[in-house]
Coordinates of C-alpha atoms in Angstrom, one line a residue:
M13 CA 143.4 -8.8 41.6
Q14 CA 139.8 -9.0 40.3
S15 CA 137.2 -9.9 42.9
K16 CA 136.1 -13.5 42.7
R17 CA 132.5 -12.6 43.4
A18 CA 130.2 -12.3 40.4
G19 CA 127.1 -10.9 42.1
A20 CA 124.5 -8.6 40.6
V21 CA 126.0 -5.5 39.0
K22 CA 124.6 -2.4 37.5
S23 CA 124.3 -1.7 33.8
L24 CA 127.7 -1.1 32.2
S25 CA 126.7 2.0 30.2
S26 CA 124.9 5.1 31.1
G27 CA 126.6 7.5 28.8
P28 CA 127.5 8.2 25.2
P29 CA 129.6 6.0 23.0
R30 CA 133.4 6.6 23.1
L31 CA 134.2 5.0 19.8
I32 CA 132.2 4.4 16.6
S33 CA 133.5 2.5 13.6
W34 CA 131.9 3.5 10.3
N35 CA 132.1 1.3 7.2
L36 CA 131.8 4.2 4.7
T37 CA 132.3 1.9 1.8
L38 CA 132.7 -1.8 1.0
K39 CA 135.0 -1.2 -1.9
C40 CA 138.6 -2.3 -1.5
P41 CA 141.6 -3.0 -3.8
L42 CA 142.7 -5.9 -1.6
K43 CA 141.4 -9.5 -1.2
C44 CA 142.1 -10.1 2.5
T45 CA 141.3 -13.7 3.6
H46 CA 139.9 -12.4 6.9
C47 CA 137.7 -9.5 5.6
Y48 CA 134.5 -9.4 7.7
V49 CA 132.5 -7.6 5.1
R50 CA 133.8 -9.4 1.9
A51 CA 135.0 -6.0 0.6
G52 CA 136.0 -6.0 -3.1
Q53 CA 135.9 -4.0 -6.4
N54 CA 132.1 -3.4 -6.3
E55 CA 130.3 -1.1 -4.0
A56 CA 127.5 -2.5 -1.8
P57 CA 123.9 -1.4 -2.6
G58 CA 122.4 1.4 -0.6
V59 CA 125.5 3.0 0.7
L60 CA 124.9 6.3 2.5
S61 CA 125.4 9.4 0.3
T62 CA 127.5 12.4 1.2
D63 CA 124.5 14.3 2.5
E64 CA 123.3 11.3 4.4
A65 CA 126.7 11.0 6.0
F66 CA 126.5 14.6 7.1
G67 CA 123.1 13.8 8.7
V68 CA 124.6 10.8 10.5
I69 CA 127.4 13.1 11.9
D70 CA 124.7 15.5 13.1
Q71 CA 122.9 12.6 14.8
I72 CA 126.1 11.4 16.5
Q73 CA 126.9 14.9 17.8
E74 CA 123.5 15.1 19.5
V75 CA 124.6 12.1 21.7
G76 CA 128.3 13.1 22.4
T77 CA 131.7 13.6 20.9
P78 CA 133.1 10.1 20.3
V79 CA 136.1 9.1 18.3
V80 CA 134.7 8.3 14.8
V81 CA 136.8 5.7 12.8
L82 CA 136.2 6.1 9.1
S83 CA 136.7 2.6 7.8
G84 CA 135.7 0.3 5.0
G85 CA 136.4 -1.7 2.9
E86 CA 139.0 0.9 2.0
P87 CA 137.8 4.4 3.0
L88 CA 140.2 6.1 0.7
M89 CA 138.1 4.7 -2.2
R90 CA 135.4 7.2 -1.3
A91 CA 136.0 10.4 -3.2
D92 CA 134.1 12.4 -0.5
L93 CA 136.1 10.9 2.4
C94 CA 137.9 14.2 3.2
T95 CA 134.7 16.2 2.8
I96 CA 133.0 13.9 5.4
A97 CA 136.0 14.1 7.7
R98 CA 136.0 17.9 7.5
Y99 CA 132.3 18.0 8.3
G100 CA 132.8 15.9 11.4
T101 CA 135.9 17.8 12.5
D102 CA 134.0 21.1 12.2
R103 CA 131.3 19.7 14.5
G104 CA 133.7 18.8 17.2
L105 CA 134.1 15.1 16.6
R106 CA 137.5 13.4 16.7
M107 CA 137.8 12.0 13.2
V108 CA 140.3 9.2 12.6
M109 CA 140.7 6.6 9.9
G110 CA 141.4 2.9 9.5
T111 CA 143.1 1.9 6.3
S112 CA 145.2 -0.7 4.5
G113 CA 147.5 2.1 3.5
Y114 CA 147.3 1.1 -0.1
F115 CA 146.4 4.6 -1.4
L116 CA 148.0 6.5 1.4
D117 CA 150.6 8.5 -0.6
H118 CA 152.1 11.7 0.6
A119 CA 149.5 13.9 -1.2
M120 CA 146.7 12.0 0.4
A121 CA 148.3 12.2 3.9
A122 CA 148.4 16.0 3.5
R123 CA 144.7 16.0 2.4
L124 CA 143.8 14.0 5.5
R125 CA 145.6 16.4 7.7
D126 CA 143.8 19.3 6.2
A127 CA 140.5 17.6 6.7
G128 CA 141.2 17.3 10.4
I129 CA 142.0 13.6 10.5
R130 CA 143.8 13.3 13.9
A131 CA 145.0 9.7 13.7
V132 CA 145.3 6.9 11.2
A133 CA 145.4 3.2 11.9
V134 CA 147.3 1.2 9.3
S135 CA 147.0 -2.5 9.0
I136 CA 150.2 -4.6 9.1
D137 CA 149.8 -8.3 9.8
S138 CA 153.5 -9.3 9.6
A139 CA 156.9 -7.8 9.5
D140 CA 157.5 -10.2 6.6
P141 CA 156.3 -8.5 3.4
G142 CA 155.5 -11.9 1.8
V143 CA 153.4 -13.1 4.7
H144 CA 151.5 -9.8 4.9
D145 CA 150.8 -9.7 1.1
S146 CA 149.6 -13.3 1.2
F147 CA 147.0 -12.4 3.8
R148 CA 146.0 -9.3 1.9
G149 CA 145.9 -11.0 -1.5
V150 CA 147.8 -8.3 -3.4
S151 CA 151.5 -8.1 -4.0
G152 CA 153.1 -4.9 -2.8
A153 CA 150.5 -4.2 -0.1
W154 CA 153.1 -4.3 2.7
E155 CA 155.4 -1.8 1.0
K156 CA 152.5 0.6 0.5
A157 CA 151.3 0.2 4.1
V158 CA 154.8 1.0 5.5
Q159 CA 155.2 4.0 3.2
G160 CA 151.7 5.2 4.2
I161 CA 152.8 5.2 7.9
K162 CA 155.9 7.3 7.0
N163 CA 153.7 9.7 5.0
C164 CA 151.3 10.2 7.9
R165 CA 154.1 10.8 10.3
D166 CA 155.7 13.3 7.9
E167 CA 152.4 15.2 7.9
G168 CA 152.1 15.2 11.7
I169 CA 149.3 12.6 11.8
S170 CA 149.4 10.1 14.7
V171 CA 149.7 6.5 13.6
Q172 CA 148.5 3.2 15.2
I173 CA 149.3 -0.2 13.7
N174 CA 146.4 -2.7 13.6
M175 CA 147.6 -6.3 13.4
T176 CA 145.3 -9.2 12.7
L177 CA 147.0 -12.2 14.3
M178 CA 146.5 -15.0 11.8
R179 CA 149.0 -17.4 13.5
P180 CA 149.2 -18.2 17.2
W181 CA 152.8 -17.0 17.6
A182 CA 153.9 -14.3 20.0
G183 CA 157.0 -13.7 17.9
E184 CA 154.8 -12.4 15.1
V185 CA 153.5 -9.7 17.4
Q186 CA 156.9 -8.8 18.6
S187 CA 158.3 -8.5 15.1
V188 CA 155.5 -6.1 14.0
V189 CA 156.0 -4.0 17.2
E190 CA 159.7 -3.8 16.4
L191 CA 159.0 -2.8 12.8
G192 CA 156.5 -0.1 14.0
T193 CA 158.9 1.2 16.7
G194 CA 161.4 1.8 14.0
L195 CA 158.8 3.8 12.2
G196 CA 158.1 5.9 15.3
V197 CA 154.8 4.1 16.1
A198 CA 153.9 3.6 19.8
D199 CA 150.3 2.4 19.6
Y200 CA 149.1 -1.1 18.5
Q201 CA 145.9 -3.0 18.4
I202 CA 146.2 -6.8 18.0
F203 CA 143.0 -8.3 16.5
F204 CA 142.1 -12.0 17.1
P205 CA 139.9 -12.7 14.1
V206 CA 136.3 -13.9 14.4
P207 CA 135.6 -16.2 11.4
T208 CA 133.1 -14.0 9.6
G209 CA 132.7 -12.6 6.1
R210 CA 135.4 -14.1 3.8
A211 CA 136.9 -15.9 6.8
Q212 CA 133.7 -17.9 7.4
G213 CA 134.4 -21.6 7.1
S214 CA 138.1 -21.2 7.9
S215 CA 139.7 -23.6 10.3
P216 CA 138.7 -22.9 13.9
L217 CA 141.3 -21.1 16.0
D218 CA 143.0 -22.9 18.8
P219 CA 142.0 -21.0 21.9
L220 CA 144.6 -22.6 24.1
A221 CA 147.4 -21.4 21.7
Y222 CA 145.9 -17.9 21.5
E223 CA 145.6 -17.7 25.3
E224 CA 149.3 -18.5 25.5
V225 CA 150.1 -15.8 23.0
L226 CA 148.0 -13.3 25.0
R227 CA 149.9 -14.3 28.2
Q228 CA 153.3 -13.9 26.5
V229 CA 152.4 -10.5 24.9
L230 CA 151.0 -9.1 28.1
L231 CA 154.2 -10.0 30.0
K232 CA 156.4 -8.7 27.2
Y233 CA 154.9 -5.3 27.2
R234 CA 153.7 -4.8 30.8
D235 CA 156.4 -2.3 31.5
S236 CA 157.0 -1.0 28.0
R237 CA 156.3 2.4 26.5
V238 CA 154.4 0.6 23.8
N239 CA 150.7 1.0 24.1
L240 CA 149.3 -2.4 23.1
R241 CA 145.7 -3.7 23.4
P242 CA 144.4 -7.0 22.3
T243 CA 141.0 -6.8 20.5
C244 CA 138.3 -9.5 19.9
A245 CA 139.9 -11.5 22.7
P246 CA 138.3 -10.1 25.9
Q247 CA 139.8 -12.9 28.0
F248 CA 143.0 -10.8 27.9
Q249 CA 141.6 -8.9 30.9
R250 CA 141.2 -12.1 32.9
I251 CA 144.7 -13.2 32.0
A252 CA 146.1 -9.7 32.9
A253 CA 144.4 -9.9 36.3
E254 CA 145.9 -13.3 36.9
L255 CA 149.3 -11.9 36.1
G256 CA 148.8 -8.8 38.3
I257 CA 148.7 -6.4 35.3
N258 CA 146.3 -3.5 35.5
N259 CA 146.0 -0.9 32.8
P260 CA 143.0 1.4 33.2
A261 CA 143.3 2.7 29.6
W262 CA 142.3 -0.8 28.3
G263 CA 138.7 -0.6 29.5
R264 CA 136.5 -3.6 29.5
G265 CA 137.5 -6.7 27.4
C266 CA 134.4 -6.6 25.2
I267 CA 132.9 -3.1 24.7
A268 CA 130.4 -4.0 21.9
G269 CA 127.3 -2.0 22.5
I270 CA 128.6 -0.6 25.7
R271 CA 131.1 2.1 24.7
Y272 CA 131.4 1.1 21.1
C273 CA 129.3 0.4 18.0
R274 CA 129.6 0.1 14.3
I275 CA 127.7 1.9 11.5
Y276 CA 127.4 -0.3 8.5
A277 CA 127.6 1.2 4.9
D278 CA 123.8 1.3 4.6
G279 CA 123.2 3.0 7.9
D280 CA 122.5 -0.1 10.1
V281 CA 124.0 0.2 13.6
T282 CA 125.4 -3.0 15.1
P283 CA 127.3 -3.6 18.4
C284 CA 130.5 -4.4 16.5
P285 CA 131.7 -5.4 13.0
Y286 CA 131.8 -9.1 13.9
L287 CA 128.3 -9.1 15.3
P288 CA 125.9 -8.4 12.4
V289 CA 122.8 -7.8 14.5
S290 CA 121.1 -4.6 13.6
A291 CA 120.0 -2.4 16.5
G292 CA 118.3 0.0 14.1
N293 CA 119.1 2.1 10.9
V294 CA 119.9 5.8 11.0
R295 CA 117.8 6.3 7.9
K296 CA 114.8 5.4 9.9
T297 CA 115.6 5.9 13.6
P298 CA 117.8 8.7 15.1
F299 CA 121.1 7.5 16.4
R300 CA 120.4 8.7 19.9
E301 CA 117.3 6.5 20.1
I302 CA 119.2 3.5 18.8
W303 CA 122.1 4.0 21.2
E304 CA 120.0 4.8 24.3
H305 CA 116.9 2.5 23.8
S306 CA 117.8 -0.4 21.5
P307 CA 116.9 -3.8 23.2
V308 CA 120.1 -5.1 21.5
F309 CA 122.4 -2.6 23.3
S310 CA 120.4 -2.8 26.6
A311 CA 121.0 -6.6 26.7
L312 CA 124.7 -6.2 26.1
R313 CA 125.0 -3.7 28.9
D314 CA 123.5 -5.9 31.6
P315 CA 126.1 -8.5 32.8
D316 CA 123.4 -10.2 34.8
L317 CA 121.9 -11.4 31.5
L318 CA 125.0 -13.4 30.6
T319 CA 124.4 -17.1 30.7
G320 CA 126.5 -20.3 30.9
K321 CA 130.0 -19.9 32.0
C322 CA 130.0 -16.2 31.2
G323 CA 127.1 -15.7 33.6
R324 CA 128.8 -17.5 36.4
C325 CA 132.2 -16.0 35.8
E326 CA 133.9 -13.7 38.4
Y327 CA 135.5 -11.8 35.6
K328 CA 132.3 -11.0 33.7
V329 CA 132.5 -7.3 34.5
I330 CA 136.0 -6.7 33.1
C331 CA 135.9 -9.4 30.4
G332 CA 132.3 -10.2 29.3
G333 CA 133.3 -12.8 26.7
C334 CA 133.2 -12.1 23.0
R335 CA 129.6 -11.5 22.2
A336 CA 130.2 -12.1 18.5
R337 CA 131.7 -15.6 19.1
A338 CA 128.9 -16.3 21.6
Y339 CA 126.2 -15.3 19.0
R340 CA 127.9 -17.3 16.3
G341 CA 128.3 -20.3 18.7
T342 CA 124.5 -20.6 18.9
E343 CA 124.4 -21.1 15.1
A344 CA 121.7 -18.4 15.0
V345 CA 123.4 -17.0 12.0
S346 CA 121.9 -15.8 8.8
P347 CA 123.2 -17.3 5.5
R348 CA 124.5 -13.8 4.7
W349 CA 126.6 -13.6 7.9
C350 CA 128.3 -10.1 7.8
D351 CA 127.2 -9.6 4.2
G352 CA 123.7 -8.7 5.5
L353 CA 122.4 -7.9 8.9
E354 CA 119.6 -9.4 11.0
K355 CA 117.6 -8.9 14.1
P356 CA 117.8 -11.7 16.7
V357 CA 114.6 -13.6 17.5
V358 CA 115.4 -13.5 21.2
T359 CA 117.6 -10.6 21.9
A360 CA 119.1 -11.6 25.3
G361 CA 119.4 -15.3 24.4
A362 CA 122.0 -15.7 21.7
L363 CA 123.7 -12.4 22.4
C364 CA 124.2 -13.2 26.0
S365 CA 125.2 -16.8 25.9
E366 CA 128.7 -18.1 26.9
D367 CA 131.7 -17.5 24.7
P368 CA 132.6 -20.9 23.2
W369 CA 136.2 -19.7 22.7
C370 CA 136.9 -19.3 26.4
L371 CA 138.7 -22.1 28.3
Y372 CA 138.3 -20.7 31.7
E373 CA 136.2 -22.5 34.3
P374 CA 134.6 -20.0 36.7
G375 CA 135.7 -20.2 40.4
G376 CA 138.8 -22.1 39.5
G377 CA 141.3 -19.8 41.2
P378 CA 142.1 -18.4 44.6

């Protein structure tokens, strides 16, 4: 059981990133209602070129050998995707990809394998094709995603299913896991969406309902061979501790800026895709300097800077609260939220405030 004392702790990061998500493009054939970058038919201005992408990989390699997730938009809409993946693979990085699966035919799966792509995460939001397609805004998206999973497995590429939970219903998660298990998939990430990008202005989520979903899902798969991790809901670590569930592979609830960051299409580096605060741009500042010395990342790595309930919470080391929801909760948000990036006026203020989505009252348990 997690200690109930929330005394001073050391910085949470003193090493290289373990995971980097890279929005290679903002082009996408789908029209997902929850898209955090408002991806669409047109490319964003200032996207990094192929040569610039090579330079970014060289910069990353100087810091460590993290998993690099080539993402979008839809990364398969970049003609040089496999070239970039091959370059990273040859330099010792573990190159993986996140995709809707829309263009993931058998020939493309073979090209990805040859480029050194080790794993692919395919988004499936529901086991019901109609529900999935309604979220994705394009008919036939579900069928292509499922076929894409089969194509990757045929080519020996590991597959993870990413599910954005749009409805607070544990049965939705279970049905997707059952679908994936039938396809030979053992790894799942369940995303609890932060209303950014195209989802901005949507009805607020019910945190009580989602906490109950977390509780049910954690209990359902506690002794399962399925590897399932909730994402963008760091409170799952507190709930797991309350249930006596401990999985060291999960890591901290919120890892934004600690072991993880996002590289935007134009080279800006942010703590996570839902937190559009630029810590620096790789066109101007080496990635190593951004990762090791950015005030944004330094603030996120110091649990003692957390304020409000998060600052008092006995679970702040394993949870940390969602920093994106905390930042958004202060209403210190630019009009171009997740369409453009900004630097905070007071770094440790908005970034380190309490998570407005959390219902837990610190010190309330044994």
